[in-house]
Amino acid sequence: MSNTLTLDFQYASSIEKVWSALTDSNKLAKWVVNNQTGVPMENDFKPVVGHRFQFRTQPSEWWNGIIEGEVLVVEEPNRLSYTWESGEKHTVTWTLQTLEDGKVNLHLEQSGISNEQALAGAKYGWSNWFKGFEQALA
């Protein structure tokens, strides 16, 4: 049985800016950082179905520092999905929706997580990364 992580974030920004922060390689480098050191992770992400990408950081004694993925779905500016593999292979799906108050709701679903420890690690990682997400919206 696998677990699924779901998180929601809301931003007073346009849906286009939120989409850009999720899909532009330079903007991703502003908020996807090594959770231990805070150093931005290099990446070659492109919002193109079939594109294989990597996020790279300094390896540690527990991890080789590489996250690999493949873009599965691009429905600009409302839905993005890709595989996310670092030890386990998960599927990450983002759904963006403009709310009645003008804010944008960003919904994350990460599926295929094998156990509660991995689920807690994924929740910690994304929650930590989203502390810096707003700087990518500028």
Short mmCIF file of C-alpha atoms in Angstrom, two decimals:
data_model
loop_
_atom_site.label_atom_id
_atom_site.label_comp_id
_atom_site.label_asym_id
_atom_site.label_seq_id
_atom_site.Cartn_x
_atom_site.Cartn_y
_atom_site.Cartn_z
CA MET A 1 0.00 0.00 0.00
CA SER A 2 1.34 3.40 -0.90
CA ASN A 3 0.76 6.76 0.72
CA THR A 4 -0.12 10.07 -0.87
CA LEU A 5 0.95 13.49 0.37
CA THR A 6 -1.37 16.41 -0.30
CA LEU A 7 -0.58 20.01 0.56
CA ASP A 8 -2.24 23.30 -0.40
CA PHE A 9 -0.67 26.74 -0.54
CA GLN A 10 -2.35 30.04 -1.39
CA TYR A 11 -0.70 33.09 -2.94
CA ALA A 12 -1.84 36.62 -3.68
CA SER A 13 -0.38 36.48 -7.16
CA SER A 14 -1.45 35.74 -10.70
CA ILE A 15 -1.80 32.15 -11.81
CA GLU A 16 0.77 32.87 -14.54
CA LYS A 17 3.39 33.90 -11.97
CA VAL A 18 2.72 30.82 -9.83
CA TRP A 19 2.95 28.63 -12.93
CA SER A 20 6.24 30.28 -13.87
CA ALA A 21 7.68 29.67 -10.38
CA LEU A 22 6.86 25.96 -10.82
CA THR A 23 8.19 25.57 -14.33
CA ASP A 24 11.02 28.07 -14.97
CA SER A 25 14.39 26.50 -14.21
CA ASN A 26 15.89 29.74 -12.86
CA LYS A 27 12.89 30.36 -10.58
CA LEU A 28 12.93 26.75 -9.34
CA ALA A 29 16.53 27.33 -8.25
CA LYS A 30 15.29 30.13 -5.96
CA TRP A 31 13.14 27.83 -3.81
CA VAL A 32 14.19 24.22 -4.42
CA VAL A 33 17.24 24.11 -2.20
CA ASN A 34 19.23 21.55 -0.28
CA ASN A 35 17.17 21.27 2.92
CA GLN A 36 20.33 20.75 4.99
CA THR A 37 22.47 23.59 3.62
CA GLY A 38 19.99 25.98 1.97
CA VAL A 39 22.10 25.97 -1.20
CA PRO A 40 19.99 26.10 -4.41
CA MET A 41 19.77 22.83 -6.31
CA GLU A 42 20.92 23.00 -9.94
CA ASN A 43 18.27 21.78 -12.34
CA ASP A 44 17.49 21.41 -16.02
CA PHE A 45 13.70 21.34 -15.70
CA LYS A 46 11.57 22.20 -18.75
CA PRO A 47 7.76 22.04 -18.89
CA VAL A 48 7.74 19.71 -21.88
CA VAL A 49 6.03 16.32 -21.80
CA GLY A 50 8.66 13.60 -21.97
CA HIS A 51 11.52 15.86 -20.83
CA ARG A 52 13.80 14.08 -18.36
CA PHE A 53 15.33 16.34 -15.75
CA GLN A 54 17.54 16.33 -12.68
CA PHE A 55 17.89 18.41 -9.55
CA ARG A 56 21.42 18.16 -8.12
CA THR A 57 23.02 19.10 -4.85
CA GLN A 58 25.99 18.05 -2.73
CA PRO A 59 25.84 14.34 -1.94
CA SER A 60 25.72 13.31 1.70
CA GLU A 61 26.37 10.06 3.51
CA TRP A 62 22.63 9.22 3.17
CA TRP A 63 21.88 10.43 -0.37
CA ASN A 64 23.64 10.87 -3.73
CA GLY A 65 22.19 14.40 -4.06
CA ILE A 66 20.27 13.67 -7.27
CA ILE A 67 16.53 13.81 -7.91
CA GLU A 68 15.49 12.56 -11.35
CA GLY A 69 12.18 12.98 -13.09
CA GLU A 70 10.21 12.95 -16.29
CA VAL A 71 7.50 15.43 -17.19
CA LEU A 72 4.18 13.60 -17.67
CA VAL A 73 1.51 16.32 -18.05
CA VAL A 74 1.68 20.02 -18.96
CA GLU A 75 -1.66 21.88 -19.05
CA GLU A 76 -0.52 25.49 -18.67
CA PRO A 77 -1.38 27.19 -16.34
CA ASN A 78 -3.54 24.70 -14.41
CA ARG A 79 -1.86 21.31 -14.17
CA LEU A 80 1.67 19.92 -14.15
CA SER A 81 2.73 16.37 -13.36
CA TYR A 82 6.09 14.60 -13.31
CA THR A 83 7.86 11.66 -11.81
CA TRP A 84 10.10 12.42 -8.84
CA GLU A 85 12.73 9.80 -8.08
CA SER A 86 15.31 9.76 -5.35
CA GLY A 87 15.45 6.26 -3.98
CA GLU A 88 11.69 5.81 -4.47
CA LYS A 89 9.81 6.80 -7.61
CA HIS A 90 6.81 9.05 -6.92
CA THR A 91 4.43 11.04 -9.07
CA VAL A 92 4.06 14.75 -8.28
CA THR A 93 1.00 16.57 -9.60
CA TRP A 94 0.39 20.30 -9.20
CA THR A 95 -3.06 21.79 -9.69
CA LEU A 96 -3.41 25.57 -9.84
CA GLN A 97 -6.74 27.34 -9.42
CA THR A 98 -7.68 31.00 -9.15
CA LEU A 99 -10.01 31.47 -6.17
CA GLU A 100 -12.95 33.88 -5.84
CA ASP A 101 -10.83 36.24 -3.72
CA GLY A 102 -8.23 36.46 -6.50
CA LYS A 103 -5.65 34.33 -4.73
CA VAL A 104 -4.18 31.27 -6.39
CA ASN A 105 -4.49 27.89 -4.72
CA LEU A 106 -1.58 25.60 -5.44
CA HIS A 107 -2.41 21.98 -4.67
CA LEU A 108 0.35 19.38 -4.44
CA GLU A 109 -0.29 15.66 -4.64
CA GLN A 110 2.69 13.31 -4.36
CA SER A 111 1.71 9.66 -4.76
CA GLY A 112 3.53 6.34 -4.57
CA ILE A 113 5.21 6.99 -1.21
CA SER A 114 6.10 3.64 0.38
CA ASN A 115 5.81 4.28 4.11
CA GLU A 116 5.04 6.77 6.87
CA GLN A 117 8.70 7.78 7.30
CA ALA A 118 9.01 8.64 3.62
CA LEU A 119 5.67 10.49 3.78
CA ALA A 120 6.93 12.58 6.72
CA GLY A 121 10.18 13.29 4.86
CA ALA A 122 8.31 14.43 1.75
CA LYS A 123 6.03 16.68 3.83
CA TYR A 124 9.02 18.22 5.60
CA GLY A 125 10.86 18.78 2.30
CA TRP A 126 8.03 20.47 0.42
CA SER A 127 6.95 22.51 3.46
CA ASN A 128 10.50 23.75 3.92
CA TRP A 129 10.89 24.59 0.23
CA PHE A 130 7.63 26.54 0.18
CA LYS A 131 8.95 28.92 2.82
CA GLY A 132 11.01 30.40 -0.05
CA PHE A 133 8.46 30.02 -2.85
CA GLU A 134 7.17 33.60 -2.70
CA GLN A 135 10.58 35.01 -3.67
CA ALA A 136 10.16 33.18 -7.00
CA LEU A 137 6.86 35.00 -7.64
CA ALA A 138 8.46 38.43 -8.02
#
